[in-house]
Amino acid sequence: MLIIVPAWNEAESIGSVIAEIEGALPFVDVLVVDDGSTDGTAAVAQQAGAVAVRLPYNLGVGGAMRLGYRYARDHGYDVAIQVDADGQHDPAYVPKLIDALSASSLVIGARFAGEGDYRVRGPRRWAMTMLSWVLSRLARTKLTDTTSGFRACNRELIALFADWYPVEYLGDTVETLVRALRLGYRVSQIPVAMRQRQMGTPSQSPLKAMLYLGRAFLTLFLALVRR
């Protein structure tokens, strides 16, 4: 099993994230994909004991994850789990994600499924609710957090994502779900408690929240019309 950690300028947090993963999950390998960082993220990751690969410039989460899935495919891993580099994802939930793969090809760690007190308000919450409603109908099961980056997939989807993984905004979450569902793969979720970002300051404003809402609608529309 491989944990893939996409990271862009996360030198402050990546060491503690790797330490927590290795403490909770000594049986998994950790790959950090440095997405063109300028702060020494890759060096810190290597010092913490992870394998680190580095993109020459910033591609976004989708580009970093595609490289991670290629690494997983080329090294024969049967399960890949995405964990963010900012400390939001608790690795203690990873065994539950893996267990759920016995009945699904892709499992999402869902924030809004009854566990924890993570809150999102305003346009971002409206967008998440809309996306989850549409994708739940497509999946024929309830999905409450379709933009979550805390997820696990099996060998078949590792192979798919190694060759095809969108780099557009929200494509790494929404479009990948649409593609997997249309190809007949089962998608499910487990409830998780997520934490707020452990290091750094996320940029939030009413304007950016409205832009998120508009981009979410556009991403979903394009994902549904693409063949």
Short mmCIF file of C-alpha atoms in Angstrom, two decimals:
data_model
loop_
_atom_site.label_atom_id
_atom_site.label_comp_id
_atom_site.label_asym_id
_atom_site.label_seq_id
_atom_site.Cartn_x
_atom_site.Cartn_y
_atom_site.Cartn_z
CA MET A 1 0.00 0.00 0.00
CA LEU A 2 1.17 3.48 -0.87
CA ILE A 3 0.18 6.80 0.64
CA ILE A 4 0.55 9.65 -1.85
CA VAL A 5 0.99 13.13 -0.41
CA PRO A 6 0.79 15.97 -2.97
CA ALA A 7 2.62 18.98 -1.55
CA TRP A 8 3.24 22.53 -2.68
CA ASN A 9 5.32 24.75 -0.36
CA GLU A 10 4.44 22.66 2.70
CA ALA A 11 7.90 22.53 4.33
CA GLU A 12 6.43 23.72 7.64
CA SER A 13 3.96 20.85 7.92
CA ILE A 14 5.22 17.95 5.80
CA GLY A 15 7.64 16.59 8.39
CA SER A 16 4.99 16.26 11.09
CA VAL A 17 2.48 14.83 8.61
CA ILE A 18 4.94 12.08 7.60
CA ALA A 19 5.79 11.36 11.23
CA GLU A 20 2.10 10.97 12.07
CA ILE A 21 1.52 8.67 9.09
CA GLU A 22 4.49 6.47 9.95
CA GLY A 23 3.49 6.36 13.60
CA ALA A 24 -0.07 5.27 12.83
CA LEU A 25 0.68 3.15 9.75
CA PRO A 26 4.13 1.55 9.92
CA PHE A 27 3.09 -0.99 7.27
CA VAL A 28 2.59 1.51 4.41
CA ASP A 29 5.02 3.34 2.15
CA VAL A 30 4.86 7.13 1.82
CA LEU A 31 5.46 9.05 -1.39
CA VAL A 32 5.56 12.85 -1.34
CA VAL A 33 5.07 14.53 -4.72
CA ASP A 34 6.63 17.98 -4.48
CA ASP A 35 4.59 20.09 -6.89
CA GLY A 36 7.27 22.59 -7.84
CA SER A 37 7.81 23.94 -4.34
CA THR A 38 10.29 26.74 -3.63
CA ASP A 39 10.64 26.15 0.12
CA GLY A 40 12.51 22.84 0.34
CA THR A 41 9.44 20.61 0.78
CA ALA A 42 11.10 17.64 -0.94
CA ALA A 43 14.22 17.82 1.21
CA VAL A 44 12.18 17.96 4.41
CA ALA A 45 10.10 15.00 3.24
CA GLN A 46 13.19 12.92 2.55
CA GLN A 47 14.68 13.79 5.92
CA ALA A 48 11.43 12.64 7.53
CA GLY A 49 11.76 9.23 5.87
CA ALA A 50 9.46 9.47 2.84
CA VAL A 51 10.28 8.92 -0.81
CA ALA A 52 10.08 12.30 -2.53
CA VAL A 53 9.72 13.02 -6.23
CA ARG A 54 9.74 16.54 -7.57
CA LEU A 55 7.91 18.22 -10.42
CA PRO A 56 9.93 20.96 -12.13
CA TYR A 57 7.07 23.47 -11.84
CA ASN A 58 3.68 23.74 -10.18
CA LEU A 59 0.94 21.71 -11.92
CA GLY A 60 -1.66 21.63 -9.16
CA VAL A 61 -3.01 18.69 -7.19
CA GLY A 62 -4.15 16.84 -10.31
CA GLY A 63 -0.70 16.87 -11.90
CA ALA A 64 0.96 15.81 -8.66
CA MET A 65 -1.49 12.97 -8.12
CA ARG A 66 -1.10 11.70 -11.67
CA LEU A 67 2.63 11.35 -11.05
CA GLY A 68 1.86 9.64 -7.75
CA TYR A 69 -0.44 7.12 -9.42
CA ARG A 70 2.17 6.43 -12.09
CA TYR A 71 4.67 5.68 -9.33
CA ALA A 72 2.12 3.38 -7.67
CA ARG A 73 1.42 1.54 -10.92
CA ASP A 74 5.07 1.19 -11.91
CA HIS A 75 5.99 -0.15 -8.46
CA GLY A 76 3.14 -2.66 -8.30
CA TYR A 77 1.03 -1.23 -5.46
CA ASP A 78 -2.49 -2.62 -5.15
CA VAL A 79 -3.87 0.25 -3.01
CA ALA A 80 -3.14 3.97 -3.14
CA ILE A 81 -4.36 6.47 -0.55
CA GLN A 82 -4.24 10.24 -0.96
CA VAL A 83 -3.42 12.27 2.15
CA ASP A 84 -3.03 16.04 2.08
CA ALA A 85 0.19 17.70 3.23
CA ASP A 86 -1.40 20.34 5.45
CA GLY A 87 -2.35 18.08 8.35
CA GLN A 88 -6.12 18.04 7.79
CA HIS A 89 -6.34 14.28 7.21
CA ASP A 90 -6.02 11.94 10.18
CA PRO A 91 -4.13 8.79 9.10
CA ALA A 92 -5.92 6.82 11.82
CA TYR A 93 -8.84 6.56 9.36
CA VAL A 94 -6.74 4.96 6.62
CA PRO A 95 -7.43 1.34 7.74
CA LYS A 96 -11.17 2.05 7.45
CA LEU A 97 -10.69 3.40 3.94
CA ILE A 98 -8.74 0.26 3.03
CA ASP A 99 -11.36 -2.05 4.55
CA ALA A 100 -14.09 -0.34 2.51
CA LEU A 101 -12.18 -1.14 -0.69
CA SER A 102 -13.35 -4.75 -0.30
CA ALA A 103 -16.71 -3.59 -1.70
CA SER A 104 -15.72 -0.49 -3.71
CA SER A 105 -13.04 0.62 -6.14
CA LEU A 106 -12.85 4.16 -4.74
CA VAL A 107 -13.56 5.19 -1.16
CA ILE A 108 -13.89 8.80 0.00
CA GLY A 109 -13.20 10.01 3.53
CA ALA A 110 -16.24 12.26 4.00
CA ARG A 111 -16.29 15.28 6.31
CA PHE A 112 -20.04 15.77 6.34
CA ALA A 113 -21.21 12.26 7.17
CA GLY A 114 -21.84 12.51 10.89
CA GLU A 115 -18.35 12.42 12.40
CA GLY A 116 -16.37 15.40 13.63
CA ASP A 117 -17.31 19.07 13.64
CA TYR A 118 -15.67 20.36 10.44
CA ARG A 119 -17.74 23.26 9.08
CA VAL A 120 -17.90 25.03 5.73
CA ARG A 121 -20.31 27.91 5.17
CA GLY A 122 -21.54 30.18 2.41
CA PRO A 123 -20.93 29.62 -1.32
CA ARG A 124 -18.33 26.92 -0.75
CA ARG A 125 -20.87 24.88 1.21
CA TRP A 126 -23.55 25.50 -1.44
CA ALA A 127 -21.19 24.24 -4.13
CA MET A 128 -20.24 21.15 -2.13
CA THR A 129 -23.90 20.35 -1.49
CA MET A 130 -24.80 20.71 -5.16
CA LEU A 131 -21.90 18.57 -6.32
CA SER A 132 -22.67 15.86 -3.78
CA TRP A 133 -26.37 15.78 -4.72
CA VAL A 134 -25.66 15.31 -8.43
CA LEU A 135 -22.89 12.78 -7.92
CA SER A 136 -24.95 10.82 -5.38
CA ARG A 137 -27.59 10.33 -8.06
CA LEU A 138 -24.94 9.21 -10.53
CA ALA A 139 -23.39 6.83 -7.97
CA ARG A 140 -26.78 5.59 -6.72
CA THR A 141 -25.54 5.95 -3.18
CA LYS A 142 -25.28 8.86 -0.76
CA LEU A 143 -22.08 10.87 -1.12
CA THR A 144 -21.78 13.89 1.17
CA ASP A 145 -18.25 15.16 0.43
CA THR A 146 -17.33 14.73 -3.22
CA THR A 147 -14.58 17.37 -3.06
CA SER A 148 -12.67 15.53 -0.33
CA GLY A 149 -9.08 14.71 -1.23
CA PHE A 150 -8.87 12.01 1.43
CA ARG A 151 -9.52 8.88 -0.61
CA ALA A 152 -8.31 5.39 -1.43
CA CYS A 153 -8.50 3.37 -4.63
CA ASN A 154 -7.66 -0.13 -5.84
CA ARG A 155 -5.25 -1.42 -8.47
CA GLU A 156 -7.68 -0.94 -11.40
CA LEU A 157 -8.19 2.73 -10.66
CA ILE A 158 -4.47 3.21 -10.01
CA ALA A 159 -3.92 2.06 -13.61
CA LEU A 160 -6.68 4.35 -14.90
CA PHE A 161 -5.46 7.40 -12.98
CA ALA A 162 -1.83 6.80 -13.98
CA ASP A 163 -2.79 7.36 -17.61
CA TRP A 164 -5.67 9.79 -17.15
CA TYR A 165 -6.00 12.29 -14.33
CA PRO A 166 -7.30 15.82 -14.89
CA VAL A 167 -5.21 18.77 -13.78
CA GLU A 168 -7.98 21.39 -14.01
CA TYR A 169 -9.39 23.04 -10.89
CA LEU A 170 -11.59 20.50 -9.00
CA GLY A 171 -10.95 17.97 -11.76
CA ASP A 172 -8.93 15.83 -9.37
CA THR A 173 -12.03 15.35 -7.22
CA VAL A 174 -15.21 15.89 -9.24
CA GLU A 175 -14.15 14.75 -12.71
CA THR A 176 -12.36 11.67 -11.43
CA LEU A 177 -15.55 10.60 -9.66
CA VAL A 178 -17.66 11.13 -12.78
CA ARG A 179 -15.20 9.14 -14.89
CA ALA A 180 -14.97 6.25 -12.42
CA LEU A 181 -18.76 6.04 -12.08
CA ARG A 182 -19.34 6.13 -15.84
CA LEU A 183 -16.86 3.30 -16.28
CA GLY A 184 -18.89 1.21 -13.82
CA TYR A 185 -16.63 1.40 -10.78
CA ARG A 186 -18.32 1.52 -7.40
CA VAL A 187 -17.68 4.60 -5.27
CA SER A 188 -18.52 4.81 -1.58
CA GLN A 189 -17.60 6.86 1.47
CA ILE A 190 -16.79 6.47 5.14
CA PRO A 191 -17.31 9.22 7.74
CA VAL A 192 -14.14 10.89 8.99
CA ALA A 193 -13.33 13.77 11.30
CA MET A 194 -11.08 16.26 9.55
CA ARG A 195 -8.99 18.95 11.15
CA GLN A 196 -8.40 22.52 10.11
CA ARG A 197 -5.15 23.27 8.29
CA GLN A 198 -2.30 22.70 10.77
CA MET A 199 0.18 25.16 9.26
CA GLY A 200 -0.10 28.22 7.06
CA THR A 201 -3.16 30.36 6.38
CA PRO A 202 -5.73 29.41 3.75
CA SER A 203 -6.82 32.31 1.56
CA GLN A 204 -10.54 32.95 1.94
CA SER A 205 -12.74 35.87 0.95
CA PRO A 206 -16.35 36.36 -0.22
CA LEU A 207 -15.12 36.91 -3.79
CA LYS A 208 -13.04 33.73 -3.79
CA ALA A 209 -15.96 31.81 -2.30
CA MET A 210 -18.22 32.96 -5.15
CA LEU A 211 -15.55 32.05 -7.68
CA TYR A 212 -15.38 28.60 -6.11
CA LEU A 213 -19.15 28.23 -6.57
CA GLY A 214 -18.96 29.23 -10.23
CA ARG A 215 -15.99 26.99 -10.93
CA ALA A 216 -17.72 24.07 -9.23
CA PHE A 217 -20.75 24.41 -11.52
CA LEU A 218 -18.50 24.68 -14.58
CA THR A 219 -16.37 21.70 -13.55
CA LEU A 220 -19.41 19.52 -12.99
CA PHE A 221 -20.94 20.55 -16.31
CA LEU A 222 -17.76 19.79 -18.25
CA ALA A 223 -17.29 16.48 -16.44
CA LEU A 224 -20.82 15.40 -17.34
CA VAL A 225 -20.63 16.38 -21.02
CA ARG A 226 -17.15 15.01 -21.73
CA ARG A 227 -16.90 11.54 -23.22
#
